[in-house]
mmCIF file of C-alpha atoms and ligand atoms in Angstrom:
data_model
loop_
_atom_site.group_PDB
_atom_site.id
_atom_site.type_symbol
_atom_site.label_atom_id
_atom_site.label_comp_id
_atom_site.label_asym_id
_atom_site.label_seq_id
_atom_site.Cartn_x
_atom_site.Cartn_y
_atom_site.Cartn_z
ATOM 1 C CA UNK A 22 69.008 128.976 104.938
ATOM 2 C CA UNK A 23 71.573 128.514 102.489
ATOM 3 C CA UNK A 24 74.836 126.008 102.528
ATOM 4 C CA UNK A 25 76.906 129.099 102.094
ATOM 5 C CA UNK A 26 75.196 130.981 104.540
ATOM 6 C CA UNK A 27 75.497 128.242 107.043
ATOM 7 C CA UNK A 28 79.213 127.872 106.236
ATOM 8 C CA UNK A 29 79.921 131.799 106.666
ATOM 9 C CA UNK A 30 77.916 131.615 110.284
ATOM 10 C CA UNK A 31 79.984 128.535 111.218
ATOM 11 C CA UNK A 32 83.352 129.969 110.282
ATOM 12 C CA UNK A 33 82.288 133.037 112.359
ATOM 13 C CA UNK A 34 81.337 131.296 115.370
ATOM 14 C CA UNK A 35 84.510 129.121 115.355
ATOM 15 C CA UNK A 36 86.635 132.166 114.988
ATOM 16 C CA UNK A 37 84.864 133.619 118.081
ATOM 17 C CA UNK A 38 85.248 130.621 120.386
ATOM 18 C CA UNK A 39 88.201 128.238 120.953
ATOM 19 C CA UNK A 40 87.425 125.281 118.549
ATOM 20 C CA UNK A 41 89.010 123.169 116.040
ATOM 21 C CA UNK A 42 86.610 121.105 113.516
ATOM 22 C CA UNK A 43 88.044 117.826 112.395
ATOM 23 C CA UNK A 44 86.548 115.952 109.659
ATOM 24 C CA UNK A 45 86.658 112.480 107.998
ATOM 25 C CA UNK A 46 86.837 112.056 104.043
ATOM 26 C CA UNK A 47 83.663 110.452 104.335
ATOM 27 C CA UNK A 48 81.836 113.589 105.477
ATOM 28 C CA UNK A 49 79.367 115.516 103.258
ATOM 29 C CA UNK A 50 81.558 117.937 101.086
ATOM 30 C CA UNK A 51 79.950 120.912 102.638
ATOM 31 C CA UNK A 52 81.333 119.751 106.027
ATOM 32 C CA UNK A 53 84.900 118.940 104.708
ATOM 33 C CA UNK A 54 84.771 122.726 103.282
ATOM 34 C CA UNK A 55 84.617 124.371 106.739
ATOM 35 C CA UNK A 56 86.713 121.791 108.637
ATOM 36 C CA UNK A 57 90.162 122.878 109.816
ATOM 37 C CA UNK A 58 91.663 119.360 109.057
ATOM 38 C CA UNK A 59 90.405 116.654 106.684
ATOM 39 C CA UNK A 60 91.727 113.355 107.007
ATOM 40 C CA UNK A 61 91.756 109.635 107.427
ATOM 41 C CA UNK A 62 91.424 107.737 110.493
ATOM 42 C CA UNK A 63 95.263 107.811 111.170
ATOM 43 C CA UNK A 64 95.663 111.411 110.265
ATOM 44 C CA UNK A 65 92.756 112.634 112.431
ATOM 45 C CA UNK A 66 94.034 110.757 115.433
ATOM 46 C CA UNK A 67 97.673 112.136 114.951
ATOM 47 C CA UNK A 68 96.249 115.706 114.450
ATOM 48 C CA UNK A 69 94.049 115.169 117.886
ATOM 49 C CA UNK A 70 97.298 114.045 119.724
ATOM 50 C CA UNK A 71 99.716 116.650 118.227
ATOM 51 C CA UNK A 72 98.314 119.548 116.740
ATOM 52 C CA UNK A 73 94.909 120.493 118.321
ATOM 53 C CA UNK A 74 95.379 123.174 121.202
ATOM 54 C CA UNK A 75 92.033 124.549 121.588
ATOM 55 C CA UNK A 76 89.423 123.897 124.583
ATOM 56 C CA UNK A 77 86.796 122.185 122.098
ATOM 57 C CA UNK A 78 87.179 119.820 119.240
ATOM 58 C CA UNK A 79 84.311 119.214 117.036
ATOM 59 C CA UNK A 80 84.669 116.038 115.426
ATOM 60 C CA UNK A 81 82.679 115.045 112.159
ATOM 61 C CA UNK A 82 83.324 111.359 111.918
ATOM 62 C CA UNK A 83 81.592 108.269 113.492
ATOM 63 C CA UNK A 84 81.637 107.952 117.208
ATOM 64 C CA UNK A 85 84.891 105.621 117.668
ATOM 65 C CA UNK A 86 86.677 108.288 116.017
ATOM 66 C CA UNK A 87 85.599 111.099 118.331
ATOM 67 C CA UNK A 88 85.943 108.769 121.424
ATOM 68 C CA UNK A 89 89.777 108.308 120.073
ATOM 69 C CA UNK A 90 90.172 112.026 119.920
ATOM 70 C CA UNK A 91 88.576 112.196 123.564
ATOM 71 C CA UNK A 92 90.854 109.587 124.982
ATOM 72 C CA UNK A 93 93.841 111.274 123.446
ATOM 73 C CA UNK A 94 92.686 114.528 124.698
ATOM 74 C CA UNK A 95 91.191 114.158 128.205
ATOM 75 C CA UNK A 96 91.695 117.653 129.193
ATOM 76 C CA UNK A 97 89.358 118.905 126.243
ATOM 77 C CA UNK A 98 85.753 118.725 125.156
ATOM 78 C CA UNK A 99 85.359 116.433 122.325
ATOM 79 C CA UNK A 100 81.818 117.268 120.726
ATOM 80 C CA UNK A 101 80.003 115.053 118.086
ATOM 81 C CA UNK A 102 77.551 116.687 116.087
ATOM 82 C CA UNK A 103 75.136 113.697 115.799
ATOM 83 C CA UNK A 104 75.780 111.404 118.686
ATOM 84 C CA UNK A 105 74.083 108.595 116.627
ATOM 85 C CA UNK A 106 76.852 108.251 113.898
ATOM 86 C CA UNK A 107 78.476 105.048 114.764
ATOM 87 C CA UNK A 108 80.221 102.513 112.921
ATOM 88 C CA UNK A 109 78.610 99.137 112.569
ATOM 89 C CA UNK A 110 81.739 97.286 112.068
ATOM 90 C CA UNK A 111 82.615 98.112 115.973
ATOM 91 C CA UNK A 112 79.469 95.946 116.848
ATOM 92 C CA UNK A 113 81.082 92.796 116.074
ATOM 93 C CA UNK A 114 83.446 92.746 118.902
ATOM 94 C CA UNK A 115 82.674 93.173 122.807
ATOM 95 C CA UNK A 116 85.279 93.040 125.204
ATOM 96 C CA UNK A 117 84.082 89.702 126.249
ATOM 97 C CA UNK A 118 84.568 88.309 122.963
ATOM 98 C CA UNK A 119 88.440 89.554 122.750
ATOM 99 C CA UNK A 120 88.844 88.062 126.326
ATOM 100 C CA UNK A 121 87.386 84.728 125.053
ATOM 101 C CA UNK A 122 90.047 84.921 122.118
ATOM 102 C CA UNK A 123 92.918 85.832 124.534
ATOM 103 C CA UNK A 124 92.250 82.752 126.380
ATOM 104 C CA UNK A 125 92.046 80.764 123.359
ATOM 105 C CA UNK A 126 95.383 82.079 121.962
ATOM 106 C CA UNK A 127 97.627 82.806 124.937
ATOM 107 C CA UNK A 128 100.749 84.627 123.819
ATOM 108 C CA UNK A 129 99.280 86.077 120.741
ATOM 109 C CA UNK A 130 99.368 90.044 120.670
ATOM 110 C CA UNK A 131 95.824 91.760 119.852
ATOM 111 C CA UNK A 132 95.962 94.080 116.967
ATOM 112 C CA UNK A 133 92.846 96.286 116.868
ATOM 113 C CA UNK A 134 91.567 98.162 114.099
ATOM 114 C CA UNK A 135 90.585 101.542 115.428
ATOM 115 C CA UNK A 136 86.941 100.812 114.140
ATOM 116 C CA UNK A 137 86.271 99.353 117.486
ATOM 117 C CA UNK A 138 84.746 100.591 121.005
ATOM 118 C CA UNK A 139 87.004 102.202 123.550
ATOM 119 C CA UNK A 140 86.210 99.087 125.843
ATOM 120 C CA UNK A 141 87.305 96.578 123.339
ATOM 121 C CA UNK A 142 90.639 98.751 122.643
ATOM 122 C CA UNK A 143 91.242 98.674 126.310
ATOM 123 C CA UNK A 144 91.673 94.783 126.124
ATOM 124 C CA UNK A 145 94.206 95.034 123.014
ATOM 125 C CA UNK A 146 97.991 95.380 122.823
ATOM 126 C CA UNK A 147 98.021 97.804 119.848
ATOM 127 C CA UNK A 148 95.591 99.487 117.477
ATOM 128 C CA UNK A 149 96.062 100.068 113.773
ATOM 129 C CA UNK A 150 94.401 101.666 110.988
ATOM 130 C CA UNK A 151 93.698 100.908 107.372
ATOM 131 C CA UNK A 152 97.016 103.065 106.648
ATOM 132 C CA UNK A 153 99.415 101.303 109.226
ATOM 133 C CA UNK A 154 98.033 97.936 109.549
ATOM 134 C CA UNK A 155 100.899 96.097 107.930
ATOM 135 C CA UNK A 156 103.592 97.991 109.694
ATOM 136 C CA UNK A 157 102.002 97.456 113.146
ATOM 137 C CA UNK A 158 101.610 93.565 112.536
ATOM 138 C CA UNK A 159 105.008 93.214 111.338
ATOM 139 C CA UNK A 160 106.282 95.274 114.250
ATOM 140 C CA UNK A 161 104.385 93.632 117.010
ATOM 141 C CA UNK A 162 104.812 90.094 115.506
ATOM 142 C CA UNK A 163 108.716 90.902 116.214
ATOM 143 C CA UNK A 164 108.160 92.283 119.728
ATOM 144 C CA UNK A 165 106.534 89.132 120.806
ATOM 145 C CA UNK A 166 108.370 86.755 118.488
ATOM 146 C CA UNK A 167 105.400 85.475 116.700
ATOM 147 C CA UNK A 168 104.398 84.576 113.520
ATOM 148 C CA UNK A 169 100.589 85.210 113.907
ATOM 149 C CA UNK A 170 98.547 87.733 115.881
ATOM 150 C CA UNK A 171 94.732 88.236 116.785
ATOM 151 C CA UNK A 172 93.337 90.888 114.369
ATOM 152 C CA UNK A 173 89.837 92.579 114.788
ATOM 153 C CA UNK A 174 87.003 93.233 113.916
ATOM 154 C CA UNK A 175 87.507 93.628 109.973
ATOM 155 C CA UNK A 176 88.263 90.477 108.585
ATOM 156 C CA UNK A 177 88.976 92.025 105.108
ATOM 157 C CA UNK A 178 91.791 94.315 106.580
ATOM 158 C CA UNK A 179 93.090 90.916 108.396
ATOM 159 C CA UNK A 180 93.106 89.185 105.149
ATOM 160 C CA UNK A 181 94.876 91.882 103.387
ATOM 161 C CA UNK A 182 97.513 92.522 106.225
ATOM 162 C CA UNK A 183 98.082 88.946 106.198
ATOM 163 C CA UNK A 184 98.818 88.800 102.347
ATOM 164 C CA UNK A 185 101.162 91.834 102.462
ATOM 165 C CA UNK A 186 102.978 91.155 105.537
ATOM 166 C CA UNK A 187 103.006 87.267 105.654
ATOM 167 C CA UNK A 188 102.088 87.176 109.005
ATOM 168 C CA UNK A 189 99.179 85.185 110.051
ATOM 169 C CA UNK A 190 96.026 87.465 111.321
ATOM 170 C CA UNK A 191 93.684 85.549 113.075
ATOM 171 C CA UNK A 192 90.174 87.109 112.480
ATOM 172 C CA UNK A 193 88.059 88.228 115.574
ATOM 173 C CA UNK A 194 85.541 87.705 114.813
ATOM 174 C CA UNK A 195 85.449 85.312 111.310
ATOM 175 C CA UNK A 196 82.688 87.665 109.563
ATOM 176 C CA UNK A 197 83.563 91.205 110.733
ATOM 177 C CA UNK A 198 83.145 93.834 107.747
ATOM 178 C CA UNK A 199 82.045 97.183 106.539
ATOM 179 C CA UNK A 200 78.666 97.241 104.664
ATOM 180 C CA UNK A 201 80.090 99.809 102.346
ATOM 181 C CA UNK A 202 83.293 98.443 101.048
ATOM 182 C CA UNK A 203 82.303 94.790 101.310
ATOM 183 C CA UNK A 204 79.307 95.241 98.864
ATOM 184 C CA UNK A 205 81.587 96.084 96.096
ATOM 185 C CA UNK A 206 81.726 92.479 94.047
ATOM 186 C CA UNK A 207 84.160 91.308 91.465
ATOM 187 C CA UNK A 208 81.217 91.528 88.885
ATOM 188 C CA UNK A 209 80.890 95.272 89.796
ATOM 189 C CA UNK A 210 84.464 95.913 88.846
ATOM 190 C CA UNK A 211 84.158 94.093 85.734
ATOM 191 C CA UNK A 212 81.604 96.176 84.685
ATOM 192 C CA UNK A 213 82.886 99.793 85.670
ATOM 193 C CA UNK A 214 86.355 98.664 84.064
ATOM 194 C CA UNK A 215 84.513 97.741 80.763
ATOM 195 C CA UNK A 216 82.877 101.159 80.955
ATOM 196 C CA UNK A 217 86.178 103.035 81.721
ATOM 197 C CA UNK A 218 89.120 100.824 80.331
ATOM 198 C CA UNK A 219 91.593 103.544 80.820
ATOM 199 C CA UNK A 220 90.863 104.624 84.504
ATOM 200 C CA UNK A 221 93.028 103.455 87.289
ATOM 201 C CA UNK A 222 91.248 101.470 89.995
ATOM 202 C CA UNK A 223 91.819 102.359 93.571
ATOM 203 C CA UNK A 224 90.287 100.778 96.478
ATOM 204 C CA UNK A 225 90.230 100.700 100.166
ATOM 205 C CA UNK A 226 91.576 97.591 102.153
ATOM 206 C CA UNK A 227 88.242 97.006 103.478
ATOM 207 C CA UNK A 228 87.318 95.466 100.074
ATOM 208 C CA UNK A 229 87.145 91.997 99.640
ATOM 209 C CA UNK A 230 90.104 90.104 98.206
ATOM 210 C CA UNK A 231 88.901 89.603 94.631
ATOM 211 C CA UNK A 232 88.291 93.207 94.209
ATOM 212 C CA UNK A 233 91.364 94.194 95.820
ATOM 213 C CA UNK A 234 93.365 91.825 93.367
ATOM 214 C CA UNK A 235 91.474 93.621 90.329
ATOM 215 C CA UNK A 236 92.975 96.976 91.382
ATOM 216 C CA UNK A 237 95.778 99.051 90.492
ATOM 217 C CA UNK A 238 96.252 100.285 94.075
ATOM 218 C CA UNK A 239 94.960 99.651 97.576
ATOM 219 C CA UNK A 240 95.235 102.080 100.397
ATOM 220 C CA UNK A 241 93.545 104.000 103.216
ATOM 221 C CA UNK A 242 91.383 107.005 102.037
ATOM 222 C CA UNK A 243 94.393 109.504 102.734
ATOM 223 C CA UNK A 244 96.917 107.049 100.485
ATOM 224 C CA UNK A 245 94.259 106.887 97.969
ATOM 225 C CA UNK A 246 94.226 110.653 97.846
ATOM 226 C CA UNK A 247 97.831 110.845 97.652
ATOM 227 C CA UNK A 248 97.962 108.050 94.710
ATOM 228 C CA UNK A 249 95.746 110.408 92.794
ATOM 229 C CA UNK A 250 97.637 113.687 93.524
ATOM 230 C CA UNK A 251 100.943 111.861 92.670
ATOM 231 C CA UNK A 252 99.847 110.309 89.612
ATOM 232 C CA UNK A 253 97.665 113.062 88.352
ATOM 233 C CA UNK A 254 100.084 114.337 85.693
ATOM 234 C CA UNK A 255 100.141 111.057 84.085
ATOM 235 C CA UNK A 256 96.569 109.555 84.599
ATOM 236 C CA UNK A 257 93.293 111.314 83.842
ATOM 237 C CA UNK A 258 90.708 108.806 84.959
ATOM 238 C CA UNK A 259 90.168 106.861 88.341
ATOM 239 C CA UNK A 260 87.555 104.592 89.650
ATOM 240 C CA UNK A 261 87.095 105.008 93.235
ATOM 241 C CA UNK A 262 86.524 101.997 95.399
ATOM 242 C CA UNK A 263 85.513 103.816 98.654
ATOM 243 C CA UNK A 264 82.934 105.947 100.151
ATOM 244 C CA UNK A 265 81.615 108.682 97.936
ATOM 245 C CA UNK A 266 82.863 111.408 100.312
ATOM 246 C CA UNK A 267 86.368 110.961 98.918
ATOM 247 C CA UNK A 268 85.266 111.049 95.211
ATOM 248 C CA UNK A 269 83.551 114.495 96.226
ATOM 249 C CA UNK A 270 86.847 115.485 97.613
ATOM 250 C CA UNK A 271 88.876 114.602 94.620
ATOM 251 C CA UNK A 272 86.623 115.984 92.125
ATOM 252 C CA UNK A 273 86.764 119.459 93.967
ATOM 253 C CA UNK A 274 90.842 119.289 94.551
ATOM 254 C CA UNK A 275 91.651 117.943 91.022
ATOM 255 C CA UNK A 276 89.275 119.363 88.442
ATOM 256 C CA UNK A 277 89.973 118.439 84.843
ATOM 257 C CA UNK A 278 90.377 114.648 86.332
ATOM 258 C CA UNK A 279 87.410 112.510 85.793
ATOM 259 C CA UNK A 280 86.367 110.170 89.117
ATOM 260 C CA UNK A 281 84.085 107.217 88.915
ATOM 261 C CA UNK A 282 82.601 105.486 91.724
ATOM 262 C CA UNK A 283 83.086 101.672 91.493
ATOM 263 C CA UNK A 284 79.277 101.090 91.934
ATOM 264 C CA UNK A 285 76.509 103.328 92.478
ATOM 265 C CA UNK A 286 75.602 104.317 96.303
ATOM 266 C CA UNK A 287 78.706 103.748 98.075
ATOM 267 C CA UNK A 288 77.561 105.905 101.059
ATOM 268 C CA UNK A 289 78.157 105.295 104.546
ATOM 269 C CA UNK A 290 74.986 106.340 105.973
ATOM 270 C CA UNK A 291 76.275 106.663 109.637
ATOM 271 C CA UNK A 292 79.137 109.260 108.439
ATOM 272 C CA UNK A 293 76.466 111.259 106.845
ATOM 273 C CA UNK A 294 74.191 111.900 109.974
ATOM 274 C CA UNK A 295 76.054 114.860 110.620
ATOM 275 C CA UNK A 296 74.878 118.348 108.831
ATOM 276 C CA UNK A 297 75.999 122.143 108.874
ATOM 277 C CA UNK A 298 72.735 123.049 110.963
ATOM 278 C CA UNK A 299 74.033 120.614 113.727
ATOM 279 C CA UNK A 300 77.490 121.962 113.718
ATOM 280 C CA UNK A 301 76.229 125.814 113.900
ATOM 281 C CA UNK A 302 73.693 124.561 116.702
ATOM 282 C CA UNK A 303 76.842 123.163 118.593
ATOM 283 C CA UNK A 304 79.102 126.041 118.178
ATOM 284 C CA UNK A 305 76.272 128.376 119.713
ATOM 285 C CA UNK A 306 75.651 125.610 122.871
ATOM 286 C CA UNK A 307 79.282 124.381 123.400
ATOM 287 C CA UNK A 308 78.511 123.561 126.805
ATOM 288 C CA UNK A 309 75.322 121.356 125.981
ATOM 289 C CA UNK A 310 76.575 118.113 127.272
ATOM 290 C CA UNK A 311 74.465 116.231 125.045
ATOM 291 C CA UNK A 312 77.039 116.462 122.240
ATOM 292 C CA UNK A 313 80.216 115.778 124.494
ATOM 293 C CA UNK A 314 81.858 112.287 123.961
ATOM 294 C CA UNK A 315 83.012 110.955 127.197
ATOM 295 C CA UNK A 316 84.793 107.735 127.797
ATOM 296 C CA UNK A 317 84.869 106.397 131.363
ATOM 297 C CA UNK A 318 88.037 107.108 132.873
ATOM 298 C CA UNK A 319 89.197 103.311 133.739
ATOM 299 C CA UNK A 320 88.485 102.474 130.178
ATOM 300 C CA UNK A 321 90.000 105.522 128.689
ATOM 301 C CA UNK A 322 93.157 104.757 130.983
ATOM 302 C CA UNK A 323 93.487 101.042 129.560
ATOM 303 C CA UNK A 324 92.375 102.106 125.628
ATOM 304 C CA UNK A 325 95.004 105.159 125.530
ATOM 305 C CA UNK A 326 98.161 102.427 125.863
ATOM 306 C CA UNK A 327 97.254 100.737 122.620
ATOM 307 C CA UNK A 328 96.328 103.951 120.608
ATOM 308 C CA UNK A 329 99.558 105.676 121.791
ATOM 309 C CA UNK A 330 101.632 102.378 120.858
ATOM 310 C CA UNK A 331 100.127 102.883 117.498
ATOM 311 C CA UNK A 332 100.936 106.458 117.339
ATOM 312 C CA UNK A 333 104.620 106.238 118.854
HETATM 313 P P1 13P B 18 90.588 105.328 106.992
HETATM 314 O O1 13P B 18 91.487 104.493 107.977
HETATM 315 O O2 13P B 18 90.884 105.128 105.436
HETATM 316 O O3 13P B 18 90.249 106.247 107.447
HETATM 317 O O4 13P B 18 89.044 104.351 106.802
HETATM 318 C C1 13P B 18 88.278 104.306 107.828
HETATM 319 C C2 13P B 18 86.873 103.616 107.632
HETATM 320 O O5 13P B 18 86.192 103.871 108.381
HETATM 321 C C3 13P B 18 86.866 103.207 106.531
HETATM 322 O O6 13P B 18 85.738 102.625 106.203
HETATM 323 FE FE1 SF4 B 19 82.304 101.884 109.375
HETATM 324 FE FE2 SF4 B 19 82.402 101.120 106.829
HETATM 325 FE FE3 SF4 B 19 81.279 103.442 107.547
HETATM 326 FE FE4 SF4 B 19 83.881 103.090 107.789
HETATM 327 S S1 SF4 B 19 82.566 103.287 105.961
HETATM 328 S S2 SF4 B 19 82.546 104.178 109.033
HETATM 329 S S3 SF4 B 19 83.947 101.081 108.274
HETATM 330 S S4 SF4 B 19 80.470 101.428 108.149
#
């Protein structure tokens, strides 16, 4: 069946049922096109909390994002098209490891990037996303009256947040990273900048420091999108240092502008495990429990606090 036909079928099924489809910017473009809302982690969490009032949410993103939506909507059914879509960065931390860090640094607040499991969030004081990490660290350090925080699991986001806020972000663990963003090297940037000398370079904070320092702008996926939107009358070319899904979205929304990837194959294979066939199947089988994301109630209760503290 063609992509167009699948999209038509999905939209018809969605209209016949009480369903909202949320999609991250890193989803294949044909999924972004049928979503009710496309956003970054922060935008999707906010939408899940404040705007969704349907009985079912289909979440096209990695499973920590769907878990967050489920924790925020315990009276709704959150369904993930491919339950194997997970973020490898989340595996860098277990609840046991967080408890060990807390014992080693008593009195320091635990700031947890949302790219973590619900059980790890349950051991944390506040969550953050790449869009609000600086603000969250500044605020929690004031609340606890400290100049250091424990920060996990992304060491590059910790480094970026520390650089901007001036507050020490102790990494939990030292080497947590995203395989998509951290593969971009300084050498890659030199090559791509030489090829497109007039392009603005915009990158995600999960990139390494040397790459961030060569860029014109650092921000979450929505902020990168907004940077292009707000500068598109002056700038024509942009080098994108994040997952290819954002480049596809930008290419569609800003025809006439040129977008180049910072290097080939910036693909999050985990995000790409969803497809239109799976979404159609779920819409035809909304009560198939195999796709439902459920967090054990006690973990959901404890993980809700740091998530809500972030959103507040
Ligand atoms: P955003 O916070 O920009 O949505 O990033 C999420 C993510 O997984 C980045 O790799
Ligand atoms: Fe995880 Fe990186 Fe994929 Fe984001 S891009 S979901 S951090 S592996």
